[in-house]
Coordinates of C-alpha atoms and ligand atoms in Angstrom, one line a residue:
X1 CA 39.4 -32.0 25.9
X2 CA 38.7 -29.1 28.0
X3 CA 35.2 -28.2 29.0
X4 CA 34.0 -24.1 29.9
X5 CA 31.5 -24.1 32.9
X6 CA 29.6 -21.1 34.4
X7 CA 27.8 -20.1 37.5
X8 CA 24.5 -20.8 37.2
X9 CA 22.1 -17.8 38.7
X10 CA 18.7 -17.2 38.4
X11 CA 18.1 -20.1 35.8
X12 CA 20.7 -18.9 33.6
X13 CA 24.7 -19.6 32.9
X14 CA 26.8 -17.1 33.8
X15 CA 30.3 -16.2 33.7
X16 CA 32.0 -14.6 36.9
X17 CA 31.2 -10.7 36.9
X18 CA 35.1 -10.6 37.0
X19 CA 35.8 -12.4 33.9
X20 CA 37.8 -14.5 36.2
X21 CA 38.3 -18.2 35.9
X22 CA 40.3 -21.1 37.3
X23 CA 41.0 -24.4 35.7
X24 CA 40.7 -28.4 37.1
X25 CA 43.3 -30.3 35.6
X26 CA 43.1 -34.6 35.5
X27 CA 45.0 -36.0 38.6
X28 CA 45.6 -39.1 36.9
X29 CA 47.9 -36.5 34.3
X30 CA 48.0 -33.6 36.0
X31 CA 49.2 -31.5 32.6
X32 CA 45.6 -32.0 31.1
X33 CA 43.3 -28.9 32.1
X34 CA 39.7 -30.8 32.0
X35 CA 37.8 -28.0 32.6
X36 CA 37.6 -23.8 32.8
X37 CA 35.1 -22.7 35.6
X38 CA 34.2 -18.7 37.0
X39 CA 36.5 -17.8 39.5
X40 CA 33.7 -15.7 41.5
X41 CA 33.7 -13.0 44.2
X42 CA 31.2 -11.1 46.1
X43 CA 29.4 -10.0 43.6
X44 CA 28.5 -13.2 41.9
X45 CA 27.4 -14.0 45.3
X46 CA 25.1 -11.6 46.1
X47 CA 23.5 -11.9 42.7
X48 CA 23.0 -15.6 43.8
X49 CA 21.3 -14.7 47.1
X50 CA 19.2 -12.2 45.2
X51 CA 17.6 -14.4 42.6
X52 CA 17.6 -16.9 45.4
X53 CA 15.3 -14.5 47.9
X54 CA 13.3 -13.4 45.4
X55 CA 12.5 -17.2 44.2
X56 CA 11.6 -18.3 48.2
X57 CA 8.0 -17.1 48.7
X58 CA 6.8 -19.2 45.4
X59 CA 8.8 -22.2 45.7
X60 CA 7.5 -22.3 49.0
X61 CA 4.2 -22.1 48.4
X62 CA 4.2 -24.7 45.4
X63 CA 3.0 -28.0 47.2
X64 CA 5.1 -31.1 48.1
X65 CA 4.2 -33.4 45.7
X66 CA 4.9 -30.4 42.7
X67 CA 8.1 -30.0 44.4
X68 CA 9.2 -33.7 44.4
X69 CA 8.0 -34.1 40.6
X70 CA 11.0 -31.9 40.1
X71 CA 13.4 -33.5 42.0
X72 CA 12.3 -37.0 40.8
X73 CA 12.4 -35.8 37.2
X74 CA 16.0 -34.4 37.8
X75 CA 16.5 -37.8 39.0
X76 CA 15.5 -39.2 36.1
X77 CA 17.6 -36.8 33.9
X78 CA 20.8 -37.5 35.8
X79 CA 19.9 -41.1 35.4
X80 CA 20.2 -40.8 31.5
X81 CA 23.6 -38.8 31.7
X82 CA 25.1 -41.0 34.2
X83 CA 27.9 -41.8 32.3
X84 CA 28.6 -38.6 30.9
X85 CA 28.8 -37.3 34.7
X86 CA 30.5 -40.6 35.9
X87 CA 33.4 -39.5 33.2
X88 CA 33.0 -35.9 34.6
X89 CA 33.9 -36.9 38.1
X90 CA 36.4 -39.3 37.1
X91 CA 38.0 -36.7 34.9
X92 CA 38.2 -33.9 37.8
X93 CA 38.1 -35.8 41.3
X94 CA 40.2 -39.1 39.9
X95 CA 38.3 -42.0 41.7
X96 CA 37.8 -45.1 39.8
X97 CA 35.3 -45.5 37.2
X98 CA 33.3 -48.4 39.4
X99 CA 33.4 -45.6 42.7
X100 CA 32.3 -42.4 40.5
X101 CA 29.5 -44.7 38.8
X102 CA 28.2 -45.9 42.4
X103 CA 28.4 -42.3 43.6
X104 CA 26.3 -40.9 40.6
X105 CA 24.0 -43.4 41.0
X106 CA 23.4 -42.6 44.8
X107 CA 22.6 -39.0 43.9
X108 CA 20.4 -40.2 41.4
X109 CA 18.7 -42.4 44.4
X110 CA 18.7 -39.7 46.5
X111 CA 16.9 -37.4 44.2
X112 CA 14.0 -40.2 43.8
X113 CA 14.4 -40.6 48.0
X114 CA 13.7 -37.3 48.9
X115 CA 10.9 -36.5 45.2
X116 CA 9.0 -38.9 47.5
X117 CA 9.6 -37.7 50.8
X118 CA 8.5 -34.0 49.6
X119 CA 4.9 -35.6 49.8
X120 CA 5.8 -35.7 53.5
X121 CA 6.6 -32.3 54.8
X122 CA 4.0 -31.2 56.7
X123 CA 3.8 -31.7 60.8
X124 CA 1.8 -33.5 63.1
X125 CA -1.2 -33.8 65.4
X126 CA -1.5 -33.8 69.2
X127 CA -4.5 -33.9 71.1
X128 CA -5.3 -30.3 72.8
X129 CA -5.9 -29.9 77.1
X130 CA -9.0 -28.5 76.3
X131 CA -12.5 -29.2 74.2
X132 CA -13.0 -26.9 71.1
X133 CA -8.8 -26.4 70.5
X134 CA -6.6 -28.4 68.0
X135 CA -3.2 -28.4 68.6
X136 CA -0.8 -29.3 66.1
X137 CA 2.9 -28.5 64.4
X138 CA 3.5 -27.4 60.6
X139 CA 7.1 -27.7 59.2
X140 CA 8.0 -24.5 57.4
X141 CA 11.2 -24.3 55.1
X142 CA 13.8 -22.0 56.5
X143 CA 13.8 -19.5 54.0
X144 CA 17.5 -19.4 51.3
X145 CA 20.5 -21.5 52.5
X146 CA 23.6 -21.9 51.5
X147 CA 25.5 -25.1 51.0
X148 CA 29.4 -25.7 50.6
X149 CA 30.8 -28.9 49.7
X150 CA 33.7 -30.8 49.6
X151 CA 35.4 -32.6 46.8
X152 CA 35.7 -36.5 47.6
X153 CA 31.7 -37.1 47.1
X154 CA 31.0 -33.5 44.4
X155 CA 28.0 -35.0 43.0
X156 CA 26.5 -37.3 46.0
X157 CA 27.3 -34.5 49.1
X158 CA 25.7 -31.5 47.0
X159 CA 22.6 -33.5 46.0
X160 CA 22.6 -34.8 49.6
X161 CA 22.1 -31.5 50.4
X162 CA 20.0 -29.8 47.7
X163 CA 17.5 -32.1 47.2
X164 CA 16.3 -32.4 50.6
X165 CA 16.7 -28.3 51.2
X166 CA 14.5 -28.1 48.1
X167 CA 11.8 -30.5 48.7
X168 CA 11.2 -28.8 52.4
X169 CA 10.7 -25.4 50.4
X170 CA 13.8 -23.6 50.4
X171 CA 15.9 -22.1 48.0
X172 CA 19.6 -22.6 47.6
X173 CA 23.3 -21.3 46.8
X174 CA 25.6 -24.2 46.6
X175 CA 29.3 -23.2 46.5
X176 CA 30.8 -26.6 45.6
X177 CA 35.1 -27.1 46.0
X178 CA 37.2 -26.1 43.6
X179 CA 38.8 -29.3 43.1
X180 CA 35.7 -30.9 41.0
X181 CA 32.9 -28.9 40.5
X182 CA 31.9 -29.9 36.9
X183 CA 29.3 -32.5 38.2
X184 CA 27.5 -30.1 40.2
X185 CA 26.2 -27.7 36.7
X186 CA 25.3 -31.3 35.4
X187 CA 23.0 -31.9 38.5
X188 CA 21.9 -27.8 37.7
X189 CA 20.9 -28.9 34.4
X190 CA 18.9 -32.0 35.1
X191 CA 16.9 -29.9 37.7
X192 CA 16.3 -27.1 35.3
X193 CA 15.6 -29.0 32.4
X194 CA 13.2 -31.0 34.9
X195 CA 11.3 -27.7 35.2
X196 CA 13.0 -26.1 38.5
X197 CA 11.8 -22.2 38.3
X198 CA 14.6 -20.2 37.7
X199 CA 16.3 -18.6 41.3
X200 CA 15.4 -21.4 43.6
X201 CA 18.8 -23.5 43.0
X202 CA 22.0 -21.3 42.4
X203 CA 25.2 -22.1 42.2
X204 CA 28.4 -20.2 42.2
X205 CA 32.1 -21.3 41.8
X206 CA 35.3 -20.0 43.3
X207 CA 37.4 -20.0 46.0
X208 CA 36.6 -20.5 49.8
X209 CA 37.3 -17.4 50.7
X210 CA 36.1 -15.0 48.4
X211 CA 32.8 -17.3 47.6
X212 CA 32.1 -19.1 50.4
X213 CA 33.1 -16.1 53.1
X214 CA 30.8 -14.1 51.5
X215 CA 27.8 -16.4 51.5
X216 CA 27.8 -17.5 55.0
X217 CA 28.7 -14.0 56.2
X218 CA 25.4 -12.9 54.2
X219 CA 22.4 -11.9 56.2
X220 CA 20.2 -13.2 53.3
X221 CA 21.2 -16.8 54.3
X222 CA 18.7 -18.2 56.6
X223 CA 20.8 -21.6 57.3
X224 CA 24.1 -23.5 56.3
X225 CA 24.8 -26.9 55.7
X226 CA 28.6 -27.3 55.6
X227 CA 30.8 -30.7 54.5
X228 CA 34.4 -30.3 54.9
X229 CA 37.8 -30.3 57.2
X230 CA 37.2 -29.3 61.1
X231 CA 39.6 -26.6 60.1
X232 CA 36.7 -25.0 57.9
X233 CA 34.0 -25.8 59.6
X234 CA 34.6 -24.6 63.2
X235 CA 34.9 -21.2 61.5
X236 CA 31.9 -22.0 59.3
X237 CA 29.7 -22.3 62.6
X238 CA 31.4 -19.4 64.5
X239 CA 30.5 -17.3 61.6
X240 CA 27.1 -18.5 61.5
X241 CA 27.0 -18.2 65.3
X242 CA 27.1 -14.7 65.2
X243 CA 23.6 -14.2 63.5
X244 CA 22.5 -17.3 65.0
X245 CA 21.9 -18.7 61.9
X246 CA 20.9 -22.1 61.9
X247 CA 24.0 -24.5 60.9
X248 CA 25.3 -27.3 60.5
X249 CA 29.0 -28.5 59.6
X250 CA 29.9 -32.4 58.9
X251 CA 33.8 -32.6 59.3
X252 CA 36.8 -34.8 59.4
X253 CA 37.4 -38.3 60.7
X254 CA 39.6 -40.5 61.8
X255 CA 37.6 -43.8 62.0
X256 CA 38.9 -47.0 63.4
X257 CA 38.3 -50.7 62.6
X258 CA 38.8 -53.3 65.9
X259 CA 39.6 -56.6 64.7
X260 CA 38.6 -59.7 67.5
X261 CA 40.1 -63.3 67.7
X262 CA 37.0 -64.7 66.5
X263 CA 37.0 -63.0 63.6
X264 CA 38.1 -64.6 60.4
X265 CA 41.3 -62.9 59.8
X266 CA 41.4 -62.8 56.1
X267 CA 37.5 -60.9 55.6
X268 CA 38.5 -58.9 58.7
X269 CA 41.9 -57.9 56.0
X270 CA 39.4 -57.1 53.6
X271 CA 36.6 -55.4 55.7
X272 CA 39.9 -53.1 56.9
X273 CA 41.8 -52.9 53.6
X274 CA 38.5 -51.5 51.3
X275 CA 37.8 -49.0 54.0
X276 CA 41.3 -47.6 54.6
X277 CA 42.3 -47.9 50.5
X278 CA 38.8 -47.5 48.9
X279 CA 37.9 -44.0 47.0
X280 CA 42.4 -43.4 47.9
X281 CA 41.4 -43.5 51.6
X282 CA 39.7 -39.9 50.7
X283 CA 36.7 -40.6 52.8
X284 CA 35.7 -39.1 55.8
X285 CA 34.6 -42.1 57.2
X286 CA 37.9 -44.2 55.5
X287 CA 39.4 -46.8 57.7
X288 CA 42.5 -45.3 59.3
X289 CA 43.2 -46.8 62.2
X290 CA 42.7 -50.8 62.9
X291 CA 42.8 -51.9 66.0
X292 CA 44.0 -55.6 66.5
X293 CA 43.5 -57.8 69.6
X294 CA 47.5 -59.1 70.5
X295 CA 46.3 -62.7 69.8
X296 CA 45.8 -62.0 66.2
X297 CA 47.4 -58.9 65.8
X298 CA 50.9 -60.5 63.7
X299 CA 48.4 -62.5 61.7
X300 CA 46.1 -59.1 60.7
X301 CA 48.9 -57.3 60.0
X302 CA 50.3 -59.7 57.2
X303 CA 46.6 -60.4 55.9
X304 CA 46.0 -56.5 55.4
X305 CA 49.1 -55.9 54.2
X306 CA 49.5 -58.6 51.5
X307 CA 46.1 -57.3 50.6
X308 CA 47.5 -53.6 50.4
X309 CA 49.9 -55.1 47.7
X310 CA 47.3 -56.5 45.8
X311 CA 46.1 -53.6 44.8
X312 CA 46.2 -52.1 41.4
X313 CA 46.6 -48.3 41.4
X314 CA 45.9 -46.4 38.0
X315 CA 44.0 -43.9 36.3
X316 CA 40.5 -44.0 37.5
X317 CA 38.9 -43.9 33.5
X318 CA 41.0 -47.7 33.8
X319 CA 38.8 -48.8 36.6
X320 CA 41.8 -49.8 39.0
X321 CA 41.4 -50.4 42.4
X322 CA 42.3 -47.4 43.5
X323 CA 42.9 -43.9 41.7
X324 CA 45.1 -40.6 42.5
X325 CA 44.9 -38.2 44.8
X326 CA 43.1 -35.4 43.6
X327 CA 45.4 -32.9 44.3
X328 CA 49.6 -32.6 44.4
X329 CA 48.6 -31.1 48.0
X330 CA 46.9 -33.7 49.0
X331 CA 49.4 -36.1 47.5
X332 CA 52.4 -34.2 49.6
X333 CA 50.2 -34.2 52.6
X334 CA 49.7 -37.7 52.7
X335 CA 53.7 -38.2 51.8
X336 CA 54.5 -36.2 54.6
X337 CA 52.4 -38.3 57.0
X338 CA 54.0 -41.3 55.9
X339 CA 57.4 -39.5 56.6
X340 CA 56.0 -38.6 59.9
X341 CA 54.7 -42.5 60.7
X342 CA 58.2 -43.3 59.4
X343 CA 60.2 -40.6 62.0
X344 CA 57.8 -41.6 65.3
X345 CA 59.5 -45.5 64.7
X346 CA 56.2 -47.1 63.5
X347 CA 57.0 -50.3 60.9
X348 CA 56.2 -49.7 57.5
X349 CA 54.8 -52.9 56.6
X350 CA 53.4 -52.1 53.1
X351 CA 54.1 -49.2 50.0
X352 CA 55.2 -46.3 51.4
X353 CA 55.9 -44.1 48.7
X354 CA 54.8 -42.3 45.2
X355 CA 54.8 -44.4 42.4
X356 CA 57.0 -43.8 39.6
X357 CA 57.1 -44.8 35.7
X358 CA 55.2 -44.1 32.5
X359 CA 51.6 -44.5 34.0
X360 CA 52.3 -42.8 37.0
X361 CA 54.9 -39.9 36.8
X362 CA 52.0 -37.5 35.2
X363 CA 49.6 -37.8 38.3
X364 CA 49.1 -37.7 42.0
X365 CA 49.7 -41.5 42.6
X366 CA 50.7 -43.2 46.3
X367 CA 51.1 -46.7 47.3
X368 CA 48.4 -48.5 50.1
X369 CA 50.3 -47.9 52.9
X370 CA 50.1 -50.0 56.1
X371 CA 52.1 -49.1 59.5
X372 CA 52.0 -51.5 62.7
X373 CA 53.1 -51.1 65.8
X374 CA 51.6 -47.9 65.7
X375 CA 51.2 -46.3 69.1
X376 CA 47.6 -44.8 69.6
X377 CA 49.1 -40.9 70.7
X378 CA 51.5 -40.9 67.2
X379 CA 50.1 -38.2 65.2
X380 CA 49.6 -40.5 62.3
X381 CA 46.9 -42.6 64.8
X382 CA 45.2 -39.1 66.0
X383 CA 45.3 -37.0 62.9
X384 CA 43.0 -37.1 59.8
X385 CA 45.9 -37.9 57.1
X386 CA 42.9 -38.1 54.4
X387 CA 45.4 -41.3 52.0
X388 CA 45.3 -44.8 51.6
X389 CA 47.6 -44.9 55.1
X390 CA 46.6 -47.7 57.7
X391 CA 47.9 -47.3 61.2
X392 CA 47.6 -50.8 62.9
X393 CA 47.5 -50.7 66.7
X394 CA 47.5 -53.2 69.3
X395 CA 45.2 -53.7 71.9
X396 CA 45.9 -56.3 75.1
X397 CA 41.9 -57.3 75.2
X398 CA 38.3 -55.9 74.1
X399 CA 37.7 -53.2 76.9
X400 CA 41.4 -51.7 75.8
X401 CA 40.6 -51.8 72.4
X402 CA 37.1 -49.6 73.3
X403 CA 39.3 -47.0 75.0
X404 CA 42.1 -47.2 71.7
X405 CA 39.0 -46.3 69.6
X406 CA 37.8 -43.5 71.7
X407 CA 41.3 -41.8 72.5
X408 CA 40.9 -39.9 69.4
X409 CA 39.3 -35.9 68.9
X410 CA 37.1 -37.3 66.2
X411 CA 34.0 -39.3 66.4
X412 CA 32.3 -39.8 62.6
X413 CA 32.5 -43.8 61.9
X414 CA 33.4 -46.5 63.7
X415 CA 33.3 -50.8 63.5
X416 CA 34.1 -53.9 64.8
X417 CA 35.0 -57.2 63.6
X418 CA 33.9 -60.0 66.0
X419 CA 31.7 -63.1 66.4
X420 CA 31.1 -62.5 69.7
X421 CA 27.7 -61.1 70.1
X422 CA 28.1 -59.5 73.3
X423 CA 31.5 -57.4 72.0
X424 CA 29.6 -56.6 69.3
X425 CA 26.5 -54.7 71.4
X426 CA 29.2 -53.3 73.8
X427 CA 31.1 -51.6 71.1
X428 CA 28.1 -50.2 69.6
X429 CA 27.0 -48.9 73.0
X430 CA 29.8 -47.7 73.7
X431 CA 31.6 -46.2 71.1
X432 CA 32.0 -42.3 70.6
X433 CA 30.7 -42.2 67.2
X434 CA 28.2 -41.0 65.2
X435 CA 28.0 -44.1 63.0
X436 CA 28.8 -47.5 64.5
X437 CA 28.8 -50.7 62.6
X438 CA 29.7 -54.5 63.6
X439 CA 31.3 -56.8 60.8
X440 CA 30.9 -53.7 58.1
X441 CA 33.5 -51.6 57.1
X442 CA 33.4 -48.2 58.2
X443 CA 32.9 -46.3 54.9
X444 CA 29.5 -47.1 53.2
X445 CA 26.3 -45.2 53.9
X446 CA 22.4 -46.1 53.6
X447 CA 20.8 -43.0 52.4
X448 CA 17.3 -43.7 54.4
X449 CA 19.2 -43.5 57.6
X450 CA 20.5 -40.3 59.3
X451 CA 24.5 -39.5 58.9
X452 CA 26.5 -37.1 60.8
X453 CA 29.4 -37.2 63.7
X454 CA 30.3 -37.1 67.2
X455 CA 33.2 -35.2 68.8
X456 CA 34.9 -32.9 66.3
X457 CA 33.8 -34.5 63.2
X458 CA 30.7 -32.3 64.0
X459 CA 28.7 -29.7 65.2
X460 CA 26.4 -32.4 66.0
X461 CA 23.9 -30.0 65.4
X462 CA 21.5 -31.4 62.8
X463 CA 22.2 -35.0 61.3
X464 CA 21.8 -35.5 57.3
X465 CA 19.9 -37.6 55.3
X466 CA 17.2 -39.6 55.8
X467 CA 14.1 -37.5 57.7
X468 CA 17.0 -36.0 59.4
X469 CA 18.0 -34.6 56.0
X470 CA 14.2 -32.8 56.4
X471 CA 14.6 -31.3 59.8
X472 CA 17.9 -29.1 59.2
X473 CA 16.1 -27.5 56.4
X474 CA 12.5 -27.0 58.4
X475 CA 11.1 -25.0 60.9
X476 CA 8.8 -26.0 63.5
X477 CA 5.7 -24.0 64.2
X478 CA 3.4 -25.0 67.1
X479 CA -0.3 -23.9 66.8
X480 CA -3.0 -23.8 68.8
X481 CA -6.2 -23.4 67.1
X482 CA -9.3 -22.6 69.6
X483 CA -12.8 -23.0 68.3
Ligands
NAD501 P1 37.7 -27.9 53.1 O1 37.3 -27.6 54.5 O2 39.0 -27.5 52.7 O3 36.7 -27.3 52.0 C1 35.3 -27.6 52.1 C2 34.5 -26.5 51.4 O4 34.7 -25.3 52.1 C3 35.0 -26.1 50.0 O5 34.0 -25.8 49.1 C4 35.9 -24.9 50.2 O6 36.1 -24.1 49.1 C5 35.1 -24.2 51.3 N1 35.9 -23.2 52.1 C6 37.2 -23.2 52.3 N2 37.5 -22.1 53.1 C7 36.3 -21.5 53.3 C8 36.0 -20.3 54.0 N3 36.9 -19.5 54.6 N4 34.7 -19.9 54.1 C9 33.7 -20.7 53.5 N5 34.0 -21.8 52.8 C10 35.3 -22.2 52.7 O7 37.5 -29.5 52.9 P2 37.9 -30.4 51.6 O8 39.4 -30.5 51.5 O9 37.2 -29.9 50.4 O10 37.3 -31.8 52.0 C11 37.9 -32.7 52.8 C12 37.4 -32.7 54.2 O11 36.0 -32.9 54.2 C13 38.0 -33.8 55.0 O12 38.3 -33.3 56.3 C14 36.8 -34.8 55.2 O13 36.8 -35.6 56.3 C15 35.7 -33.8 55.2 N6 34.4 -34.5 54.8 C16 33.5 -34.8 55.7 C17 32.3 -35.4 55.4 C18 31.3 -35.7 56.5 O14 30.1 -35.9 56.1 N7 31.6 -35.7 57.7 C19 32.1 -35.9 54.1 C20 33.1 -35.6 53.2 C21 34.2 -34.9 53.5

């Protein structure tokens, strides 16, 4: 059964002016058109930004705590259709049931988080040089922003960015992917029916280029949040550059796992294996490389890849371990990596290929994949193949397995596995990343803490989340009051 979406603008549902529209079809049976959505262009944008400027001087002028009663009542909304939208995302993106229901309930959370935190905005004291001055800061939001998403998180990265944009005071156009936007008019509709005034959230569907060109190109926006490849977003912040608009762009990853002798081989398997073959290794901070100390290195690589075997792969509404890929071009790009792995002589240890038969011929289906003996400058230990493919390298001793981990363009997660205390602190010292973890895997975010990358898996501009999430979407003003 097919569902019609629209854009919605100015607190109503519209279609595209064109009349256009695309359709998402299940990547668990890719013949089955779940939903219809506007296929927008400029226009549709501009109408956005209109009802979105026009919103701004009210919205930021209704106090904190009015503004976080609607975000926490949204909250609460989502929170009673969670498994309507759980299905949604399932239906569209293709994770599992167990992964779409955790990620609905973190945007759920993170509506309550920041309907809290909208008590907050506000600035601080300092004492003055001088008798009869006060001298303080007040946070001021930046004015209408617009926010693109990606697909692998299309409920959790859009609320990760509205909510906190809205509680500091602005208003927003959110263009969300293509692949899966149906979750993002639910989240429209639990803020409107939670009393949001119409223009201050928009949200218009459509293509990169003809939606999401327009919008950042648009001297209406007064900041951009961006979540995507480093592809995108390099051209997202050159773009931006050129009205020095404030921006920020969270990109790609390629995040690695060092496993230690004192580690217990089998959780270190299982710390490795849920982070590389979790949400189809479509993370950007999935597992995708390991990096093994020689002395367990044989052992690791038949712990991870027996637990690669285990895995069940189906259609996410079964609740398998792992779902599709949600898209036949992300399913051929990840082929064509393991093709690539294959070609620069690394060992295919474990799956390997597409599956086949009744359950799987209809969708976008690849086996875990594990390769060892995987040398560190091999494309498929450098590049971001975005699949549930593990490249296992090995490392002669801890200081070598530091540089493995850091000989790499990207910088968004990283962890080790270790009982050594002192490796442990090192590592997190030392490692290029913007996350760092010790006996964790590398996917797996608090929402209270800030997020963002190092390298090229970011502008490194702004983080998210957390107070962070706050400061992209504020201005500072300093005043000095004399008396
Ligand atoms: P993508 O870069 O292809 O698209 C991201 C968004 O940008 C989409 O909404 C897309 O329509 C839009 N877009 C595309 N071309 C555009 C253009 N010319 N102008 C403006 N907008 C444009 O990325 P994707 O395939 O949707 O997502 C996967 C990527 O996202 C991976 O690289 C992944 O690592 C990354 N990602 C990063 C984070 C993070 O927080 N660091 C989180 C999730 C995903």
């Amino acid at each position: 059964m097919s569902r019609t979406y629209g854009n919605f603008i100015d607190g109503e549902w519209t279609d595209s002016q064109s009349g256009e529209t695309f359709e998402v079809t299940n990547p668990a049976a890719a013949g089955e058109v779940v939903s219809v959505h506007p296929a927008s262009s400029e226009a549709d944008v501009e109408a956005a930004l209109d009802a979105a400027v026009a919103a701004q001087d009210e919205w930021a002028s209704t106090p904190g705590p009015s503004r976080g009663a609607v975000l926490r009542e949204a909250g609460n909304n989502l929170e009673a259709r969670k498994e309507e939208a759980t299905e949604v995302l399932v239906r569209e993106e293709g994770k599992t049931r167990s992964e779409a229901g955790g990620e609905v309930q973190r945007a759920i959370d993170i509506f309550h988080y920041y309907g809290a935190k909208a008590r907050d905005v506000g600035g601080t004291v300092k004492s003055a040089s001088a008798p009869g001055k006060d001298l303080y800061t007040k946070h001021e939001p930046l004015g209408t922003v617009a926010l693109i998403t990606p697909w692998n998180y299309p409920i959790a990265i859009p609320v990760w960015k509205l909510a906190p944009a809205l509680a500091a005071g602005n208003t927003a156009v959110l263009k969300p992917a293509s692949e899966a936007p149906g979750v993002v008019s639910i989240v429209l509709e639990c803020l409107d029916h939670a009393g949001l005034p119409a223009g201050v959230a928009n949200v218009v569907t459509g293509s990169g280029s003809e939606v999401g060109g327009p919008l950042i190109e648009s001297e209406h926006v007064d900041g951009v949040s961006f979540t995507g490849s480093t592809a995108v977003g390099t051209m997202v912040a050159e773009t931006a550059a050129v009205d020095l608009t404030r921006v920020q762009c969270e990109m790609g990853g390629k995040n690695p796992t060092v496993v230690m002798p004192s580690a217990d081989i089998e959780d270190a398997a299982e710390t490795v294996g849920v982070g590389a073959f979790g949400t189809t290794g479509q993370s950007c901070t999935a597992t995708s490389r390991a990096i093994v100390h020689e002395d367990v290195y044989d052992e690791f690589v038949a712990a991870v890849s027996d637990y690669a075997e285990s895995l069940v792969v189906g259609d996410g509404l079964d609740d398998p371990d792992v779902g599709p890929h949600v898209s036949e071009n992300e399913l051929s790009s990840t082929l064509e990596y393991i093709d690539i792995g294959s070609a620069e002589g690394a060992t295919l240890e474990a799956g390997g290929g597409r599956l086949s038969g009744d359950d799987y011929d209809d969708g976008y289906f690849v086996e875990p994949t594990v390769f060892s003996g995987v040398e560190n400058d091999a494309r498929i230990a450098q590049e971001e193949i975005f699949g549930p493919v593990l490249a296992v390298v090995e490392a002669e001793s801890f200081e070598d397995a530091l540089d493995l981990a850091n000989d790499v363009d990207y910088g968004l997660s990283a962890s080790i596995v270790t009982q050594d205390l002192s490796e442990g602190k090192r590592f997190v010292n030392e490692v290029e990343a913007g996350v760092a973890k010790i006996n964790e895997k590398t996917t797996g975010l608090e929402l209270h803490v800030p997020f963002g990358g190092y390298k090229d898996s970011s502008t490194n501009t702004y983080r998210e989340q957390g107070d962070a999430g706050l400061d992209f979407f504020s201005s500072v003003k300093t005043i000095y009051e004399n008396y």
